[in-house]
Short mmCIF file of C-alpha atoms in Angstrom, two decimals:
data_model
loop_
_atom_site.label_atom_id
_atom_site.label_comp_id
_atom_site.label_asym_id
_atom_site.label_seq_id
_atom_site.Cartn_x
_atom_site.Cartn_y
_atom_site.Cartn_z
CA UNK A 716 -13.31 -11.45 -17.64
CA UNK A 717 -10.69 -11.36 -20.46
CA UNK A 718 -7.53 -8.84 -20.41
CA UNK A 719 -7.93 -5.83 -22.38
CA UNK A 720 -6.28 -5.52 -25.98
CA UNK A 721 -4.22 -2.23 -24.31
CA UNK A 722 -2.07 -4.53 -22.42
CA UNK A 723 0.79 -5.61 -24.90
CA UNK A 724 3.06 -8.52 -24.04
CA UNK A 725 6.51 -7.88 -23.54
CA UNK A 726 9.71 -9.16 -21.67
CA UNK A 727 11.30 -8.29 -19.03
CA UNK A 728 14.36 -7.61 -21.28
CA UNK A 729 12.49 -5.07 -23.11
CA UNK A 730 12.03 -2.80 -19.76
CA UNK A 731 14.82 -0.28 -19.92
CA UNK A 732 16.98 -0.30 -16.79
CA UNK A 733 14.61 -3.59 -15.40
CA UNK A 734 17.93 -5.00 -14.03
CA UNK A 735 19.13 -1.91 -12.30
CA UNK A 736 16.06 -1.26 -9.93
CA UNK A 737 15.78 -1.94 -6.53
CA UNK A 738 12.97 -4.68 -6.62
CA UNK A 739 13.27 -5.28 -2.63
CA UNK A 740 11.42 -1.94 -2.42
CA UNK A 741 8.50 -2.74 -4.46
CA UNK A 742 8.01 -6.08 -2.81
CA UNK A 743 7.73 -4.49 0.85
CA UNK A 744 4.91 -2.51 -0.63
CA UNK A 745 3.45 -5.21 -2.26
CA UNK A 746 4.16 -7.39 0.99
CA UNK A 747 1.56 -4.90 2.33
CA UNK A 748 -1.12 -5.52 0.06
CA UNK A 749 -0.77 -9.22 0.36
CA UNK A 750 -1.78 -8.99 4.03
CA UNK A 751 -4.68 -6.60 3.78
CA UNK A 752 -6.10 -8.65 0.89
CA UNK A 753 -6.81 -11.61 3.23
CA UNK A 754 -9.85 -9.52 4.68
CA UNK A 755 -11.16 -7.32 1.94
CA UNK A 756 -9.85 -8.66 -1.94
CA UNK A 757 -9.97 -5.78 -4.34
CA UNK A 758 -12.14 -4.78 -6.84
CA UNK A 759 -11.43 -6.00 -10.43
CA UNK A 760 -10.45 -2.89 -12.92
CA UNK A 761 -12.21 -2.53 -16.14
CA UNK A 762 -9.31 -3.54 -18.35
CA UNK A 763 -9.33 -7.46 -16.79
CA UNK A 764 -6.61 -7.64 -14.81
CA UNK A 765 -8.64 -10.18 -12.43
CA UNK A 766 -7.98 -10.04 -8.68
CA UNK A 767 -8.30 -13.62 -8.21
CA UNK A 768 -5.18 -14.04 -10.50
CA UNK A 769 -2.58 -12.79 -8.27
CA UNK A 770 -3.74 -15.61 -5.57
CA UNK A 771 -0.45 -17.41 -6.28
CA UNK A 772 1.48 -14.03 -5.89
CA UNK A 773 0.26 -13.08 -2.80
CA UNK A 774 0.17 -16.21 -1.05
CA UNK A 775 4.04 -16.40 -1.69
CA UNK A 776 4.65 -13.16 -0.72
CA UNK A 777 2.75 -13.84 2.72
CA UNK A 778 5.27 -16.72 3.37
CA UNK A 779 8.14 -13.78 4.01
CA UNK A 780 8.55 -12.53 7.19
CA UNK A 781 9.37 -8.78 7.88
CA UNK A 782 11.07 -9.87 11.32
CA UNK A 783 13.46 -11.93 9.73
CA UNK A 784 15.38 -9.66 7.82
CA UNK A 785 15.68 -6.02 6.39
CA UNK A 786 15.06 -5.54 3.47
CA UNK A 787 12.53 -8.09 3.75
CA UNK A 788 14.17 -9.49 0.20
CA UNK A 789 16.97 -8.72 -0.78
CA UNK A 790 17.27 -7.37 -4.72
CA UNK A 791 17.95 -10.64 -6.52
CA UNK A 792 15.14 -12.49 -4.62
CA UNK A 793 12.89 -9.23 -5.08
CA UNK A 794 13.47 -9.25 -8.81
CA UNK A 795 13.11 -13.06 -9.49
CA UNK A 796 9.78 -13.25 -7.20
CA UNK A 797 8.33 -10.85 -9.84
CA UNK A 798 9.56 -12.07 -12.62
CA UNK A 799 8.41 -15.56 -11.22
CA UNK A 800 4.87 -14.56 -11.34
CA UNK A 801 4.22 -11.93 -13.51
CA UNK A 802 4.23 -10.58 -17.37
CA UNK A 803 5.16 -7.18 -18.34
CA UNK A 804 2.84 -5.39 -20.53
CA UNK A 805 2.93 -2.09 -22.26
CA UNK A 806 0.06 0.27 -21.78
CA UNK A 807 -0.22 3.10 -24.03
CA UNK A 808 -2.23 6.08 -23.69
CA UNK A 809 -5.50 6.36 -25.08
CA UNK A 810 -3.88 8.96 -28.01
CA UNK A 811 -1.45 6.07 -28.82
CA UNK A 812 1.54 7.67 -27.23
CA UNK A 813 3.40 7.80 -23.68
CA UNK A 814 1.41 8.05 -20.69
CA UNK A 815 1.74 10.73 -18.11
CA UNK A 816 2.75 10.55 -14.55
CA UNK A 817 2.74 13.75 -11.68
CA UNK A 818 3.86 13.26 -7.94
CA UNK A 819 1.76 13.90 -4.67
CA UNK A 820 3.14 13.90 -0.99
CA UNK A 821 2.02 14.07 2.24
CA UNK A 822 2.23 17.66 3.88
CA UNK A 823 3.22 18.44 7.11
CA UNK A 824 2.35 21.44 8.60
CA UNK A 825 1.93 22.90 12.39
CA UNK A 826 -1.46 22.66 13.55
CA UNK A 827 -3.19 23.54 17.06
CA UNK A 828 -5.73 21.65 18.53
CA UNK A 829 -7.79 24.79 19.06
CA UNK A 830 -8.52 27.84 16.96
CA UNK A 831 -5.90 30.91 18.21
CA UNK A 832 -6.01 34.22 17.23
CA UNK A 833 -2.56 32.67 14.95
CA UNK A 834 -4.57 29.24 13.98
CA UNK A 835 -7.90 30.18 12.20
CA UNK A 836 -8.39 27.78 9.47
CA UNK A 837 -9.82 24.51 10.23
CA UNK A 838 -9.38 21.15 8.78
CA UNK A 839 -13.23 19.41 9.33
CA UNK A 840 -14.65 16.01 9.82
CA UNK A 841 -17.35 14.46 7.59
CA UNK A 842 -20.81 16.13 8.50
CA UNK A 843 -23.24 14.00 9.58
CA UNK A 844 -25.62 15.15 6.59
CA UNK A 845 -23.35 14.04 3.88
CA UNK A 846 -24.30 10.90 2.45
CA UNK A 847 -23.19 8.53 -0.56
CA UNK A 848 -24.84 9.01 -3.51
CA UNK A 849 -25.60 6.57 -6.43
CA UNK A 850 -28.26 5.70 -8.91
CA UNK A 851 -29.84 3.99 -6.55
CA UNK A 852 -31.07 7.31 -4.23
CA UNK A 853 -30.41 9.67 -6.76
CA UNK A 854 -33.05 12.00 -7.40
CA UNK A 855 -34.14 13.59 -10.69
CA UNK A 856 -31.89 16.33 -11.57
CA UNK A 857 -29.15 16.17 -9.61
CA UNK A 858 -25.95 16.18 -11.38
CA UNK A 859 -24.92 12.28 -12.20
CA UNK A 860 -21.41 13.29 -11.18
CA UNK A 861 -22.04 13.38 -7.48
CA UNK A 862 -21.21 10.63 -5.56
CA UNK A 863 -22.36 12.65 -2.30
CA UNK A 864 -25.08 14.42 -1.42
CA UNK A 865 -26.89 16.29 1.65
CA UNK A 866 -29.41 14.71 3.09
CA UNK A 867 -32.52 17.55 3.64
CA UNK A 868 -36.32 16.63 4.81
CA UNK A 869 -37.11 16.88 1.09
CA UNK A 870 -34.52 14.71 -0.46
CA UNK A 871 -31.04 14.44 -1.46
CA UNK A 872 -29.36 17.88 -2.82
CA UNK A 873 -25.92 18.73 -3.99
CA UNK A 874 -23.69 19.65 -0.61
CA UNK A 875 -21.98 22.91 0.05
CA UNK A 876 -19.19 23.92 -2.21
CA UNK A 877 -15.59 25.11 -1.25
CA UNK A 878 -17.20 28.71 -1.15
CA UNK A 879 -20.00 28.28 1.18
CA UNK A 880 -18.27 26.06 3.61
CA UNK A 881 -15.09 28.42 3.55
CA UNK A 882 -17.85 31.50 4.46
CA UNK A 883 -19.30 29.27 7.60
CA UNK A 884 -22.03 26.90 5.84
CA UNK A 885 -20.58 24.39 8.63
CA UNK A 886 -19.46 26.50 11.25
CA UNK A 887 -21.75 25.45 13.76
CA UNK A 888 -21.60 22.14 13.80
CA UNK A 889 -18.20 21.45 15.81
CA UNK A 890 -16.36 19.60 13.14
CA UNK A 891 -12.92 21.11 13.42
CA UNK A 892 -10.21 18.37 13.80
CA UNK A 893 -7.48 21.14 13.76
CA UNK A 894 -6.55 24.85 12.99
CA UNK A 895 -3.82 25.85 10.59
CA UNK A 896 -2.16 29.16 10.29
CA UNK A 897 -2.57 29.31 6.52
CA UNK A 898 -5.13 28.65 4.02
CA UNK A 899 -3.19 28.09 1.14
CA UNK A 900 -1.33 25.30 3.52
CA UNK A 901 -4.96 23.48 3.86
CA UNK A 902 -5.90 23.84 0.58
CA UNK A 903 -2.78 21.84 -0.32
CA UNK A 904 -3.76 19.24 2.44
CA UNK A 905 -7.20 19.23 0.72
CA UNK A 906 -5.00 18.26 -2.91
CA UNK A 907 -2.85 15.44 -1.25
CA UNK A 908 -5.92 14.36 1.09
CA UNK A 909 -3.68 13.68 3.54
CA UNK A 910 -1.30 15.47 6.20
CA UNK A 911 1.21 15.27 9.24
CA UNK A 912 0.24 17.89 11.88
CA UNK A 913 3.02 19.04 14.04
CA UNK A 914 0.23 19.69 16.90
CA UNK A 915 1.33 23.14 19.29
CA UNK A 916 0.80 20.50 22.23
CA UNK A 917 3.56 18.38 20.97
CA UNK A 918 2.10 15.65 19.45
CA UNK A 919 2.61 13.95 15.59
CA UNK A 920 -0.99 13.70 13.97
CA UNK A 921 -2.13 12.66 10.96
CA UNK A 922 -5.35 13.74 9.27
CA UNK A 923 -6.16 11.34 5.94
CA UNK A 924 -9.21 11.51 3.71
CA UNK A 925 -12.74 10.64 4.83
CA UNK A 926 -15.33 12.02 2.25
CA UNK A 927 -15.49 15.34 -0.04
CA UNK A 928 -18.22 17.82 -0.88
CA UNK A 929 -18.60 16.19 -4.42
CA UNK A 930 -18.06 18.99 -6.63
CA UNK A 931 -15.87 18.67 -9.73
CA UNK A 932 -12.21 19.31 -9.02
CA UNK A 933 -11.05 22.47 -10.66
CA UNK A 934 -7.19 23.06 -10.11
CA UNK A 935 -5.79 26.34 -9.31
CA UNK A 936 -2.83 25.82 -12.11
CA UNK A 937 -5.45 25.49 -14.63
CA UNK A 938 -6.96 28.78 -13.66
CA UNK A 939 -4.06 31.05 -13.46
CA UNK A 940 -2.99 30.00 -16.57
CA UNK A 941 -6.44 30.54 -18.38
CA UNK A 942 -6.17 33.90 -16.78
CA UNK A 943 -2.36 34.43 -17.87
CA UNK A 944 -1.06 34.72 -14.23
CA UNK A 945 1.40 31.75 -14.88
CA UNK A 946 2.46 30.27 -18.02
CA UNK A 947 0.94 26.49 -18.49
CA UNK A 948 4.74 25.14 -18.96
CA UNK A 949 5.92 26.67 -15.55
CA UNK A 950 2.46 25.90 -13.51
CA UNK A 951 3.95 23.98 -10.66
CA UNK A 952 2.90 23.61 -6.84
CA UNK A 953 5.67 25.46 -6.02
CA UNK A 954 4.86 28.73 -8.71
CA UNK A 955 1.11 28.28 -7.29
CA UNK A 956 2.32 29.14 -4.16
CA UNK A 957 4.74 31.86 -4.97
CA UNK A 958 1.67 33.53 -7.14
CA UNK A 959 -0.51 32.95 -3.90
CA UNK A 960 2.02 34.70 -1.59
CA UNK A 961 2.55 37.65 -3.92
CA UNK A 962 -1.43 38.27 -4.24
CA UNK A 963 -3.16 36.99 -0.72
CA UNK A 964 -6.05 39.43 -1.63
CA UNK A 965 -7.09 36.88 -4.48
CA UNK A 966 -6.46 33.87 -2.56
CA UNK A 967 -10.09 33.08 -2.01
CA UNK A 968 -11.22 34.34 -6.08
CA UNK A 969 -9.15 31.47 -6.84
CA UNK A 970 -9.41 28.56 -4.62
CA UNK A 971 -13.17 29.04 -4.73
CA UNK A 972 -13.52 28.32 -8.33
CA UNK A 973 -12.51 24.55 -7.06
CA UNK A 974 -16.09 24.11 -5.65
CA UNK A 975 -15.03 20.25 -4.20
CA UNK A 976 -14.16 20.36 -0.83
CA UNK A 977 -12.20 17.46 1.00
CA UNK A 978 -13.26 16.14 4.63
CA UNK A 979 -10.79 14.06 6.69
CA UNK A 980 -10.97 11.65 9.52
CA UNK A 981 -7.62 11.45 12.26
CA UNK A 982 -5.23 8.59 12.12
CA UNK A 983 -2.32 7.42 13.75
CA UNK A 984 1.41 7.79 12.45
CA UNK A 985 2.28 4.31 13.27
CA UNK A 986 5.65 4.16 11.12
CA UNK A 987 7.07 7.44 10.23
CA UNK A 988 9.06 6.22 7.36
CA UNK A 989 5.58 5.30 5.60
CA UNK A 990 2.85 7.35 4.54
CA UNK A 991 -0.91 7.42 5.34
CA UNK A 992 -3.40 4.64 4.63
CA UNK A 993 -4.99 5.09 1.13
CA UNK A 994 -7.74 3.71 -1.11
CA UNK A 995 -5.86 0.28 -1.15
CA UNK A 996 -5.88 0.56 2.91
CA UNK A 997 -2.38 -0.10 3.15
CA UNK A 998 0.37 2.56 3.99
CA UNK A 999 1.79 4.47 1.14
CA UNK A 1000 5.50 3.64 0.29
CA UNK A 1001 7.54 6.98 -0.42
CA UNK A 1002 8.97 6.14 -4.18
CA UNK A 1003 7.24 2.83 -4.85
CA UNK A 1004 3.16 3.56 -4.55
CA UNK A 1005 1.43 5.01 -7.32
CA UNK A 1006 -2.05 6.20 -7.69
CA UNK A 1007 -3.95 4.71 -10.87
CA UNK A 1008 -7.16 4.78 -12.18
CA UNK A 1009 -9.51 2.17 -10.33
CA UNK A 1010 -12.17 2.18 -12.75
CA UNK A 1011 -9.72 0.93 -15.26
CA UNK A 1012 -6.73 -1.02 -12.86
CA UNK A 1013 -6.96 -3.18 -10.27
CA UNK A 1014 -4.99 -2.56 -6.75
CA UNK A 1015 -2.05 -4.19 -6.13
CA UNK A 1016 -0.90 -4.39 -9.61
CA UNK A 1017 3.02 -3.71 -9.76
CA UNK A 1018 3.73 -1.03 -12.81
CA UNK A 1019 6.81 -0.81 -14.23
CA UNK A 1020 7.59 3.31 -15.07
CA UNK A 1021 9.50 4.27 -17.69
CA UNK A 1022 10.41 8.15 -17.30
CA UNK A 1023 13.61 9.12 -18.44
CA UNK A 1024 13.22 13.12 -18.54
CA UNK A 1025 12.35 12.65 -14.41
CA UNK A 1026 14.83 13.29 -12.58
CA UNK A 1027 13.69 14.62 -9.35
CA UNK A 1028 13.58 11.59 -7.27
CA UNK A 1029 17.16 10.51 -7.31
CA UNK A 1030 18.95 13.09 -10.00
CA UNK A 1031 18.59 10.09 -12.62
CA UNK A 1032 16.12 8.83 -15.39
CA UNK A 1033 13.35 6.88 -13.17
CA UNK A 1034 13.13 3.97 -13.89
CA UNK A 1035 10.81 2.09 -11.06
CA UNK A 1036 8.75 -0.95 -9.80
CA UNK A 1037 5.83 0.69 -8.18
CA UNK A 1038 2.46 -1.08 -6.62
CA UNK A 1039 -0.98 0.77 -7.24
CA UNK A 1040 -2.24 1.35 -3.93
CA UNK A 1041 -4.10 4.64 -4.57
CA UNK A 1042 -6.09 6.88 -7.09
CA UNK A 1043 -7.65 10.16 -7.52
CA UNK A 1044 -10.03 12.22 -9.11
CA UNK A 1045 -7.69 13.84 -11.63
CA UNK A 1046 -6.16 10.48 -12.37
CA UNK A 1047 -7.93 9.05 -15.50
CA UNK A 1048 -6.60 6.98 -18.13
CA UNK A 1049 -5.08 3.54 -18.65
CA UNK A 1050 -1.63 5.07 -18.92
CA UNK A 1051 -1.78 7.67 -16.02
CA UNK A 1052 0.05 7.37 -12.54
CA UNK A 1053 0.22 9.52 -9.57
CA UNK A 1054 3.89 9.03 -7.92
CA UNK A 1055 3.84 9.08 -3.97
CA UNK A 1056 6.99 10.96 -3.33
CA UNK A 1057 6.94 10.71 0.69
CA UNK A 1058 6.23 12.70 3.77
CA UNK A 1059 7.09 16.54 4.48
CA UNK A 1060 8.49 19.41 2.97
CA UNK A 1061 11.46 17.61 0.48
CA UNK A 1062 8.56 15.37 -0.58
CA UNK A 1063 6.59 18.21 -1.49
CA UNK A 1064 9.49 19.81 -3.40
CA UNK A 1065 9.85 16.51 -5.29
CA UNK A 1066 6.15 15.71 -6.12
CA UNK A 1067 5.43 19.60 -7.15
CA UNK A 1068 7.58 19.42 -9.80
CA UNK A 1069 6.54 15.89 -11.65
CA UNK A 1070 4.85 15.79 -14.53
CA UNK A 1071 6.50 13.87 -16.92
CA UNK A 1072 5.84 11.65 -20.00
CA UNK A 1073 6.09 8.03 -19.01
CA UNK A 1074 5.60 4.58 -20.32
CA UNK A 1075 3.89 2.42 -18.32
CA UNK A 1076 4.34 -1.18 -18.11
CA UNK A 1077 1.78 -3.13 -16.08
CA UNK A 1078 2.85 -6.69 -14.42
CA UNK A 1079 0.26 -9.04 -14.84
CA UNK A 1080 -0.42 -12.54 -13.64
CA UNK A 1081 0.85 -14.96 -15.75
CA UNK A 1082 -2.26 -16.83 -15.64
CA UNK A 1083 -3.88 -13.64 -17.83
CA UNK A 1084 -1.21 -13.36 -20.56
CA UNK A 1085 -1.21 -16.33 -23.48
CA UNK A 1086 1.94 -17.57 -23.91
CA UNK A 1087 3.30 -16.99 -20.36
CA UNK A 1088 6.83 -19.13 -21.03
CA UNK A 1089 8.34 -15.72 -21.54
#
């Protein structure tokens, strides 16, 4: 496959702040992917970054043992690794201008293993009648967007939506993994696709994405902006939460307009410093994992993000090497990314305010770029 002309070849000297970054942190994230691909290769994105071209970089990464030192490589060694195996290429947005980054995180909330007077909002596991749907089994007339459906004796139909499920459509199936005290907390766990649960029995548990009902996502921020409740420029996770707190009688009215509903599975918290295992099947690394458009990009691709107006992470312009290890339905386009901020409330304060213009530099394997003696 050939590399898309959207990739414009650059040199490392063209990347603002490249020499100042801590490349060792990005290498640690890349190192995790290098072992996962031994069991299941990543699928090629449509823009032509061929997974097979990563073979030399992954092989060298696997020779570095994390048991020998911490960090795995020092900053100088890690920078040399990326410069040795990759060439930076600038990717412009489809409009021709800069791209856009937002933020996501893993919430941590208190939860109960059983329903109580206080804990009444369930997180649900995948129902048995929820099936994957594609062109091979899609019945005539079913929305071509839907990737999930409900199996019935008469064939697949659209699955119950958020409002129907929260009004009890699945109440008798015993799907409850845990119970939360707040519906808004549960919704934002749906948005993030994972959470740590501080259980009332003393355990620290985790839920992560398993499937969804399939309908299109409609963000409450957009709805509240269109209703004139919050100016669009002021829409953040924090402002949305504040509005819900001030209008508890309207929570269902707004949330049920987002028909998409997320189902979860239980997972271990093996390393408290890392996030959940995401779409690339490795734990997310705070500040170094990025979610990208999976249809266009290939997981494992390093992206250098230059977002000079973004200072929420460390009070200075955001210029960091990230590794593509997740995706999301709202992440569409060649220069669009979601930055993983970490777990817990502090990470949520960062992720909730990130919406910044950014230049995206994809580091592509040298074998894919002509004139790779840069």
